[in-house]
Short mmCIF file of C-alpha atoms in Angstrom, two decimals:
data_model
loop_
_atom_site.label_atom_id
_atom_site.label_comp_id
_atom_site.label_asym_id
_atom_site.label_seq_id
_atom_site.Cartn_x
_atom_site.Cartn_y
_atom_site.Cartn_z
CA MET A 16 114.02 76.46 118.38
CA ALA A 17 117.99 75.34 118.56
CA ALA A 18 118.86 73.77 121.36
CA ARG A 19 119.12 75.53 125.02
CA PHE A 20 123.07 75.04 125.21
CA ALA A 21 125.74 73.62 122.40
CA THR A 22 129.21 73.31 122.73
CA ARG A 23 131.77 73.11 119.49
CA LEU A 24 135.39 73.37 118.62
CA THR A 25 136.44 76.23 116.44
CA LEU A 26 138.41 75.70 113.50
CA ARG A 27 141.46 76.04 115.53
CA GLY A 28 140.31 73.23 118.07
CA VAL A 29 139.82 71.06 115.28
CA VAL A 30 142.93 71.66 113.33
CA PHE A 31 144.76 70.71 116.64
CA LEU A 32 142.60 67.95 117.65
CA ALA A 33 143.02 66.53 114.06
CA ALA A 34 147.04 66.82 114.32
CA GLY A 35 147.01 65.13 117.56
CA VAL A 36 145.12 61.92 116.26
CA VAL A 37 147.72 61.94 112.96
CA LEU A 38 150.61 62.14 115.09
CA PHE A 39 149.52 59.90 117.86
CA ALA A 40 148.95 57.23 115.23
CA ASN A 41 152.66 57.84 113.88
CA ALA A 42 154.04 57.64 117.14
CA VAL A 43 152.27 54.09 117.81
CA LEU A 44 153.47 53.24 115.10
CA VAL A 45 157.24 54.00 115.23
CA SER A 46 157.26 53.74 118.80
CA SER A 47 158.11 57.18 119.77
CA ARG A 48 157.30 58.54 123.40
CA ASP A 49 158.14 62.28 122.56
CA VAL A 50 156.12 62.06 119.70
CA LEU A 51 153.44 60.43 121.72
CA PHE A 52 153.60 63.29 124.57
CA VAL A 53 153.13 66.01 121.31
CA ALA A 54 150.12 64.13 120.27
CA SER A 55 148.58 63.70 123.43
CA VAL A 56 149.27 67.43 124.28
CA LEU A 57 147.47 68.44 121.01
CA ILE A 58 144.44 66.26 121.46
CA MET A 59 143.79 66.93 125.33
CA ALA A 60 143.76 70.60 124.67
CA PRO A 61 140.78 70.82 122.71
CA LEU A 62 138.92 68.51 124.67
CA VAL A 63 139.95 70.43 127.90
CA ALA A 64 138.90 73.42 126.41
CA ALA A 65 135.30 72.09 125.40
CA GLY A 66 135.22 70.79 128.81
CA TYR A 67 135.74 74.39 130.80
CA VAL A 68 133.28 76.12 128.32
CA SER A 69 130.92 73.67 129.18
CA LEU A 70 131.15 73.42 132.80
CA ARG A 71 131.25 77.25 132.90
CA PRO A 72 127.82 78.19 130.60
CA ALA A 73 126.43 81.62 130.52
CA ARG A 74 123.18 81.98 132.20
CA VAL A 75 121.47 84.95 131.34
CA GLU A 76 117.87 86.56 131.56
CA VAL A 77 117.07 88.44 128.62
CA THR A 78 114.08 91.10 128.23
CA ARG A 79 113.46 93.08 124.63
CA VAL A 80 111.58 96.14 123.85
CA PHE A 81 111.09 97.61 120.38
CA ARG A 82 111.02 101.55 120.20
CA PRO A 83 108.42 101.62 118.42
CA PRO A 84 106.93 98.47 118.72
CA ILE A 85 105.10 98.57 115.45
CA VAL A 86 106.97 100.58 112.36
CA SER A 87 106.28 100.67 108.82
CA VAL A 88 108.56 99.45 105.82
CA GLY A 89 111.73 101.77 105.63
CA GLY A 90 111.21 103.00 109.29
CA GLU A 91 113.58 102.59 112.04
CA THR A 92 112.91 100.81 115.39
CA VAL A 93 115.60 100.48 118.27
CA VAL A 94 115.78 97.35 119.78
CA SER A 95 116.43 97.07 123.47
CA LEU A 96 117.75 94.26 125.03
CA HIS A 97 118.22 94.33 129.13
CA ALA A 98 120.82 91.44 129.97
CA ARG A 99 121.19 89.98 133.66
CA ASN A 100 123.75 87.57 134.62
CA LEU A 101 122.15 84.68 136.72
CA SER A 102 125.23 82.62 137.73
CA ALA A 103 127.00 83.01 141.05
CA ILE A 104 130.26 84.10 138.91
CA PRO A 105 130.90 86.77 136.97
CA LEU A 106 130.38 86.90 132.87
CA GLY A 107 133.12 87.56 130.94
CA GLY A 108 134.80 87.00 127.66
CA ALA A 109 131.79 86.34 126.35
CA TRP A 110 129.94 87.72 123.18
CA TRP A 111 126.60 88.22 122.43
CA ALA A 112 124.34 88.24 118.76
CA ASP A 113 120.61 88.39 118.35
CA THR A 114 118.87 85.91 116.06
CA PRO A 115 115.65 87.31 113.68
CA SER A 116 114.05 85.48 111.53
CA PRO A 117 114.65 86.24 107.41
CA GLY A 118 114.19 89.28 106.01
CA ILE A 119 115.47 91.10 108.99
CA ASP A 120 119.09 92.30 109.43
CA ALA A 121 120.68 92.35 112.85
CA PRO A 122 124.40 93.06 113.82
CA SER A 123 127.27 90.65 113.96
CA ALA A 124 128.64 89.18 117.41
CA ALA A 125 129.72 91.64 119.42
CA VAL A 126 131.79 92.08 122.94
CA LEU A 127 129.49 91.47 125.84
CA PRO A 128 130.51 93.78 128.70
CA LEU A 129 131.37 92.13 132.02
CA LEU A 130 128.92 91.32 133.88
CA GLY A 131 129.24 90.74 137.86
CA ARG A 132 128.02 87.78 139.61
CA ASN A 133 124.15 87.44 140.52
CA GLY A 134 122.89 90.13 142.83
CA ALA A 135 126.00 92.26 142.80
CA ALA A 136 126.56 95.63 141.36
CA GLY A 137 126.79 95.33 137.41
CA ASP A 138 125.29 92.01 137.06
CA SER A 139 123.20 93.87 134.41
CA VAL A 140 123.73 95.59 130.87
CA ARG A 141 121.65 97.37 128.51
CA LEU A 142 122.13 96.22 124.88
CA GLU A 143 120.76 98.39 121.82
CA TYR A 144 120.89 98.09 117.84
CA SER A 145 118.61 99.35 115.08
CA ILE A 146 116.60 97.78 112.40
CA VAL A 147 115.54 98.88 109.30
CA PRO A 148 112.73 96.87 107.87
CA ARG A 149 112.59 96.49 104.07
CA GLN A 150 109.46 94.49 103.84
CA ARG A 151 106.24 94.56 105.60
CA GLY A 152 105.49 91.23 107.80
CA VAL A 153 105.23 90.25 111.26
CA TYR A 154 109.07 88.64 112.37
CA ASP A 155 110.59 86.95 115.00
CA VAL A 156 113.56 88.86 116.94
CA GLY A 157 115.14 86.78 119.08
CA PRO A 158 116.26 84.54 121.21
CA LEU A 159 119.76 86.00 122.25
CA ARG A 160 122.57 84.04 121.66
CA VAL A 161 125.56 84.29 124.20
CA LEU A 162 128.90 83.04 123.09
CA ARG A 163 131.84 81.93 125.46
CA GLN A 164 135.37 80.70 124.46
CA ASP A 165 138.21 79.47 126.08
CA PRO A 166 141.16 81.85 126.45
CA PHE A 167 143.02 79.80 123.40
CA GLY A 168 140.31 79.62 121.49
CA PHE A 169 139.65 75.99 120.99
CA ALA A 170 136.30 75.52 121.71
CA ARG A 171 133.20 77.74 121.76
CA SER A 172 129.55 77.19 123.80
CA GLU A 173 126.47 78.82 122.77
CA ARG A 174 123.45 79.52 125.41
CA ILE A 175 120.01 80.19 124.00
CA ALA A 176 118.81 83.20 126.18
CA GLY A 177 115.20 84.35 126.54
CA ALA A 178 112.32 84.15 123.77
CA PRO A 179 111.57 85.55 120.54
CA HIS A 180 109.73 88.67 120.30
CA ASP A 181 107.13 89.74 117.31
CA LEU A 182 108.22 92.64 115.51
CA ILE A 183 105.02 93.91 113.29
CA VAL A 184 105.94 95.85 109.81
CA THR A 185 103.16 97.42 108.30
CA PRO A 186 102.72 98.45 104.86
CA ARG A 187 104.36 102.08 103.66
CA VAL A 188 101.32 104.89 103.90
CA THR A 189 101.19 107.71 101.09
CA PRO A 190 99.54 110.51 102.69
CA LEU A 191 96.28 111.66 100.51
CA ALA A 192 95.09 114.82 100.16
CA GLY A 193 91.87 116.23 100.92
CA ARG A 194 88.87 114.49 103.37
CA GLY A 195 87.24 111.36 101.48
CA LEU A 196 86.71 112.34 97.85
CA ALA A 197 85.63 115.89 96.23
CA GLN A 198 83.23 116.17 92.86
CA SER A 199 85.63 115.19 90.26
CA SER A 200 85.29 113.97 86.42
CA ASP A 201 82.87 115.50 83.98
CA ASP A 202 80.85 112.42 83.92
CA GLY A 203 79.59 112.74 87.72
CA ALA A 204 80.97 109.03 88.17
CA ILE A 205 82.73 110.43 91.70
CA ARG A 206 80.32 111.98 94.13
CA GLU A 207 81.21 114.42 96.98
CA LEU A 208 82.00 112.06 99.87
CA VAL A 209 82.79 114.64 102.40
CA ARG A 210 79.32 115.70 102.84
CA GLN A 211 78.56 112.28 104.23
CA ALA A 212 80.17 113.06 107.26
CA THR A 213 78.20 116.24 107.47
CA PRO A 214 74.21 116.26 108.61
CA THR A 215 72.34 118.50 106.27
CA SER A 216 68.87 119.84 106.52
CA ASP A 217 67.27 116.84 105.33
CA GLU A 218 68.59 114.71 108.24
CA LEU A 219 66.74 117.18 110.91
CA ILE A 220 63.49 115.88 112.20
CA ALA A 221 61.17 118.48 114.32
CA ARG A 222 59.16 117.13 117.81
CA GLU A 223 56.73 118.68 120.21
CA TYR A 224 58.42 121.31 122.49
CA ARG A 225 59.34 119.94 125.73
CA PRO A 226 60.49 122.18 129.08
CA GLY A 227 64.01 122.92 129.02
CA ASP A 228 64.67 122.72 125.33
CA ALA A 229 66.40 125.85 124.19
CA LEU A 230 64.41 128.54 122.24
CA ARG A 231 67.19 128.40 119.54
CA ARG A 232 66.19 125.02 118.52
CA VAL A 233 62.54 126.16 117.55
CA ASN A 234 61.72 124.87 114.14
CA TRP A 235 59.26 127.93 112.93
CA PRO A 236 58.10 126.39 109.88
CA ALA A 237 57.24 123.03 111.28
CA THR A 238 55.49 125.14 114.12
CA ALA A 239 53.56 126.84 111.57
CA ARG A 240 52.36 123.96 109.86
CA HIS A 241 51.58 121.92 113.41
CA GLY A 242 50.01 124.91 115.35
CA GLU A 243 52.13 124.03 118.02
CA ILE A 244 55.73 124.66 119.05
CA MET A 245 58.15 122.16 117.36
CA VAL A 246 61.76 121.82 117.99
CA ARG A 247 64.49 120.74 115.84
CA GLN A 248 66.19 117.35 116.69
CA GLU A 249 69.19 116.10 114.59
CA GLU A 250 68.74 112.57 113.60
CA GLN A 251 71.48 109.89 115.29
CA ARG A 252 73.37 108.62 112.38
CA SER A 253 76.62 106.54 112.65
CA ASN A 254 79.81 107.27 110.30
CA PRO A 255 79.54 107.16 106.90
CA GLN A 256 81.05 103.92 105.50
CA ALA A 257 83.20 102.88 102.72
CA ARG A 258 84.50 99.75 101.55
CA ILE A 259 87.86 98.45 100.06
CA VAL A 260 87.92 95.10 98.13
CA LEU A 261 91.32 93.16 98.51
CA ASP A 262 92.53 90.84 95.60
CA THR A 263 94.14 87.99 97.92
CA THR A 264 93.78 85.03 95.67
CA LEU A 265 95.02 86.06 92.43
CA ALA A 266 93.16 83.83 90.79
CA GLY A 267 94.03 85.08 87.57
CA ALA A 268 97.35 83.73 87.55
CA ALA A 269 97.81 79.92 86.41
CA GLY A 270 99.67 77.78 88.90
CA LEU A 271 99.09 80.06 92.26
CA GLY A 272 99.20 77.38 95.31
CA ALA A 273 99.54 77.43 98.99
CA GLY A 274 102.72 79.61 99.76
CA HIS A 275 103.56 80.42 95.94
CA VAL A 276 103.40 83.32 94.51
CA PRO A 277 104.63 83.82 90.53
CA PRO A 278 107.70 86.28 90.78
CA HIS A 279 106.15 88.62 88.56
CA LEU A 280 103.16 89.27 90.73
CA VAL A 281 105.35 89.64 94.14
CA ALA A 282 105.88 93.34 93.78
CA ALA A 283 102.41 93.69 92.36
CA PHE A 284 100.81 92.25 95.57
CA GLU A 285 103.13 94.43 97.67
CA LEU A 286 101.86 97.72 95.74
CA GLU A 287 98.34 96.37 96.44
CA ILE A 288 98.54 96.20 100.08
CA GLU A 289 100.46 99.47 100.07
CA LEU A 290 97.33 101.16 98.26
CA ALA A 291 95.06 99.51 100.49
CA ALA A 292 96.75 100.81 103.64
CA SER A 293 97.00 104.52 102.28
CA VAL A 294 93.26 104.76 101.17
CA GLY A 295 92.21 103.04 104.06
CA VAL A 296 94.02 105.24 106.71
CA HIS A 297 92.78 108.18 104.61
CA LEU A 298 89.36 106.97 104.63
CA LEU A 299 89.28 106.41 108.22
CA GLU A 300 91.14 109.70 109.31
CA ALA A 301 88.25 111.10 107.37
CA GLY A 302 85.64 109.72 109.72
CA TYR A 303 84.31 106.74 107.48
CA ARG A 304 83.66 103.09 108.83
CA LEU A 305 85.78 100.92 106.66
CA GLU A 306 84.83 97.63 105.75
CA VAL A 307 87.57 95.53 103.99
CA ILE A 308 86.23 92.60 101.49
CA GLU A 309 88.95 89.67 101.02
CA LEU A 310 88.22 87.83 97.63
CA GLY A 311 89.89 84.89 99.54
CA ALA A 312 89.67 83.09 103.10
CA SER A 313 89.86 86.04 105.49
CA GLN A 314 93.29 86.60 107.06
CA LEU A 315 91.77 90.02 108.78
CA MET A 316 89.32 87.97 110.73
CA PRO A 317 90.51 84.59 110.60
CA ASN A 318 89.11 81.67 111.88
CA GLY A 319 87.50 78.10 110.61
CA GLN A 320 84.33 79.40 109.17
CA GLN A 321 85.93 82.31 107.06
CA SER A 322 87.06 80.55 104.20
CA ILE A 323 85.12 81.30 101.05
CA GLY A 324 85.93 85.11 100.54
CA GLY A 325 83.92 88.36 101.65
CA LEU A 326 81.77 88.00 98.50
CA HIS A 327 80.49 84.63 99.22
CA GLY A 328 79.67 85.28 102.92
CA ASP A 329 82.55 85.59 105.03
CA VAL A 330 82.16 88.80 107.38
CA PRO A 331 84.34 91.51 106.35
CA ALA A 332 86.75 92.95 108.90
CA THR A 333 85.32 96.67 110.29
CA PHE A 334 87.70 99.42 111.31
CA ARG A 335 86.52 102.99 112.62
CA ALA A 336 88.34 105.56 114.70
CA PRO A 337 89.76 105.90 116.78
CA GLY A 338 92.68 103.45 116.46
CA GLY A 339 90.96 101.99 113.05
CA ASP A 340 93.85 103.07 111.37
CA ARG A 341 96.50 101.09 113.30
CA ALA A 342 94.32 98.17 113.70
CA LEU A 343 93.98 98.10 109.88
CA LEU A 344 97.94 98.38 109.49
CA GLU A 345 98.68 95.59 111.57
CA ALA A 346 96.05 93.55 109.96
CA LEU A 347 97.42 94.42 106.60
CA ALA A 348 101.07 93.47 107.88
CA SER A 349 100.74 89.86 107.57
CA VAL A 350 98.48 89.40 104.62
CA VAL A 351 99.93 86.96 102.01
CA PRO A 352 97.88 85.55 98.74
CA VAL A 353 96.14 82.50 99.52
CA PRO A 354 94.74 79.46 97.16
CA TRP A 355 90.97 79.96 95.50
CA PRO A 356 88.55 78.48 97.99
CA SER A 357 88.69 74.71 97.72
CA ARG A 358 85.37 72.70 96.44
CA GLY A 359 84.05 71.99 99.69
CA ALA A 360 84.63 75.39 100.72
CA ARG A 361 82.71 76.45 97.64
CA LEU A 362 79.85 74.14 98.50
CA VAL A 363 79.38 75.58 101.85
CA ALA A 364 79.52 78.81 100.28
CA SER A 365 76.63 77.90 98.04
CA ARG A 366 74.53 77.34 101.21
CA ARG A 367 75.13 80.70 102.74
CA VAL A 368 73.75 84.09 101.66
CA PRO A 369 76.73 85.74 99.50
CA MET A 370 77.23 89.25 100.12
CA ARG A 371 75.85 91.00 97.14
CA ALA A 372 72.44 89.00 97.96
CA ALA A 373 72.60 90.46 101.36
CA LEU A 374 73.54 93.94 99.87
CA ARG A 375 70.69 93.84 97.43
CA SER A 376 68.18 93.03 100.31
CA ALA A 377 69.67 95.91 102.48
CA GLN A 378 69.50 98.57 99.67
CA VAL A 379 73.40 99.38 100.50
CA SER A 380 75.27 101.93 98.48
CA VAL A 381 78.56 102.98 99.77
CA PRO A 382 82.14 103.96 98.30
CA THR A 383 83.71 100.98 97.24
CA PHE A 384 87.42 100.99 96.25
CA ALA A 385 88.72 97.52 94.78
CA MET A 386 92.75 96.79 94.65
CA LEU A 387 93.26 94.24 91.97
CA VAL A 388 96.12 92.47 90.91
CA SER A 389 95.12 89.32 88.75
CA VAL A 390 91.32 88.60 88.97
CA SER A 391 89.76 85.33 87.06
CA ASP A 392 86.53 85.60 85.10
CA ALA A 393 84.58 84.64 88.33
CA ASP A 394 86.08 87.39 90.60
CA VAL A 395 84.89 89.75 87.58
CA ASP A 396 81.55 88.45 87.91
CA ASP A 397 81.16 89.05 91.44
CA LEU A 398 82.62 92.64 91.13
CA VAL A 399 80.12 93.39 88.34
CA ALA A 400 77.26 92.39 90.46
CA LEU A 401 78.84 94.32 93.03
CA ALA A 402 79.00 97.75 91.23
CA ARG A 403 75.55 98.77 91.46
CA HIS A 404 75.86 99.15 95.21
CA CYS A 405 78.92 101.18 95.01
CA GLU A 406 78.76 104.69 94.88
CA PRO A 407 81.31 105.73 93.53
CA ALA A 408 82.80 102.18 92.52
CA VAL A 409 86.86 102.62 91.88
CA ALA A 410 89.03 99.80 90.88
CA PHE A 411 92.81 100.60 91.12
CA VAL A 412 94.09 97.83 88.46
CA GLN A 413 97.39 97.04 87.65
CA ARG A 414 99.23 96.07 84.39
CA THR A 415 98.85 92.09 85.41
CA VAL A 416 94.86 92.38 85.33
CA ALA A 417 93.77 91.14 81.84
CA ALA A 418 92.50 93.81 79.32
CA ALA A 419 89.04 92.09 79.36
CA ALA A 420 88.55 91.84 82.80
CA ARG A 421 89.14 96.19 82.86
CA GLU A 422 86.62 96.44 79.74
CA ARG A 423 83.73 94.45 81.53
CA LEU A 424 84.62 96.41 84.96
CA GLN A 425 84.01 99.54 83.11
CA ASP A 426 81.01 98.32 81.14
CA ALA A 427 79.64 97.48 85.06
CA GLY A 428 80.35 100.68 86.01
CA TRP A 429 83.69 100.53 87.75
CA ARG A 430 86.20 103.92 87.24
CA THR A 431 89.15 101.62 86.74
CA LEU A 432 92.55 103.68 87.35
CA ALA A 433 95.88 101.84 86.28
CA LEU A 434 98.81 102.17 88.61
CA THR A 435 102.26 101.11 88.10
CA THR A 436 104.42 102.31 91.31
CA ILE A 437 103.02 103.51 94.57
CA ASP A 438 104.35 107.10 93.17
CA ASP A 439 101.22 107.45 91.11
CA LEU A 440 98.99 107.00 93.91
CA ASP A 441 99.32 110.82 94.71
CA GLU A 442 98.67 112.11 91.45
CA THR A 443 95.87 109.88 90.59
CA TRP A 444 94.10 110.47 94.07
CA ASN A 445 93.94 114.28 93.55
CA ASP A 446 92.63 114.02 89.94
CA LEU A 447 89.79 111.30 91.81
CA SER A 448 89.22 113.46 94.33
CA GLY A 449 88.97 117.12 92.28
CA GLU A 450 91.59 118.56 94.52
CA ARG A 451 93.87 119.33 91.17
CA GLY A 452 90.79 120.79 89.58
CA ALA A 453 89.99 122.70 92.69
CA SER A 454 93.39 124.20 92.99
CA HIS A 455 93.23 125.30 89.50
CA ASP A 456 90.46 127.22 89.96
#
């Protein structure tokens, strides 16, 4: 962070000081007292001004609030600052400016209203401005810069007040039609997922009648079979489960290193995050418990052991209602491309039970949506093995995914859907879920 307090000469002060030095040298050479006097004035004026603003620094206490505290890309949040004068003398003739991190535009310096001395009426003021972020992420906003200048404009002091606060900018969410997925496609690859949220008659079990049971719950067929009164009891079940696979390594792109993304993949990666946010929020609102598997080191559940990817032993992040949609968006706000797991991490992975092995033993088959940008052959191998545990298996692929990788995924049972922009998602989802077909009937 910058120094808490700094004083510097303005351009006018620098010009006066330089002119004074030049005249002082000439006055010494020609032995002119008049020129020496003028030179002394030119030199002393900026120095005295610097001392003036240094001896009377602005001491301000600042609190900062965002309304709302979390905003999506393109949304607006109001930054509300409450500044209070801590000095025993009034504070006037000052300017203020907030200092956000790159990617956030804040207004230029503005005049700070006169603040009374500490404890007196008018010793605080509320300042507000708006921010419209253009890219997701977690941004530092602050600290506040309080600028003071002498009356002649020779010197300026800057006081850093308060601490930075995090502004969370989440991905943009595209509303999707329906709840879950409806039956669609002639090949029968897409099942009706909505029914998973509703118990069917097969999920009802019968037990013997107990005093206090309502007669309307009597199961007459079971009563006839057992020769005693049996009542219906719904089997307890958890929320239906869905899964998202997130391509965070972009391993199919050569030269990807820590902190570096090839320029042509930057927009593709952002589109992937928006897809994950839109599909994830839609599934959570439909009542699904959502698992998010990252192909790279976990960022949604970071810790020292989460470094090898969700298909090789890292525990996937889990989200569920209520509140799961907000938690998912907050987590996706800070996801960035990460390097392919190191050799040491892969060695550790070989000692763990890969997720696909765990799925095979558990006989789990859940709706799975893969968001793919640039996958390697090893990634495709993992996804091919995962396909048999997915119902349905849907892959949103971008143009950056190699044609050979798409063919292998299709052969393994993945339904690959090509997307170019986020505007394509609504139509693609309608086709996938059968909403369009239903509307035409």
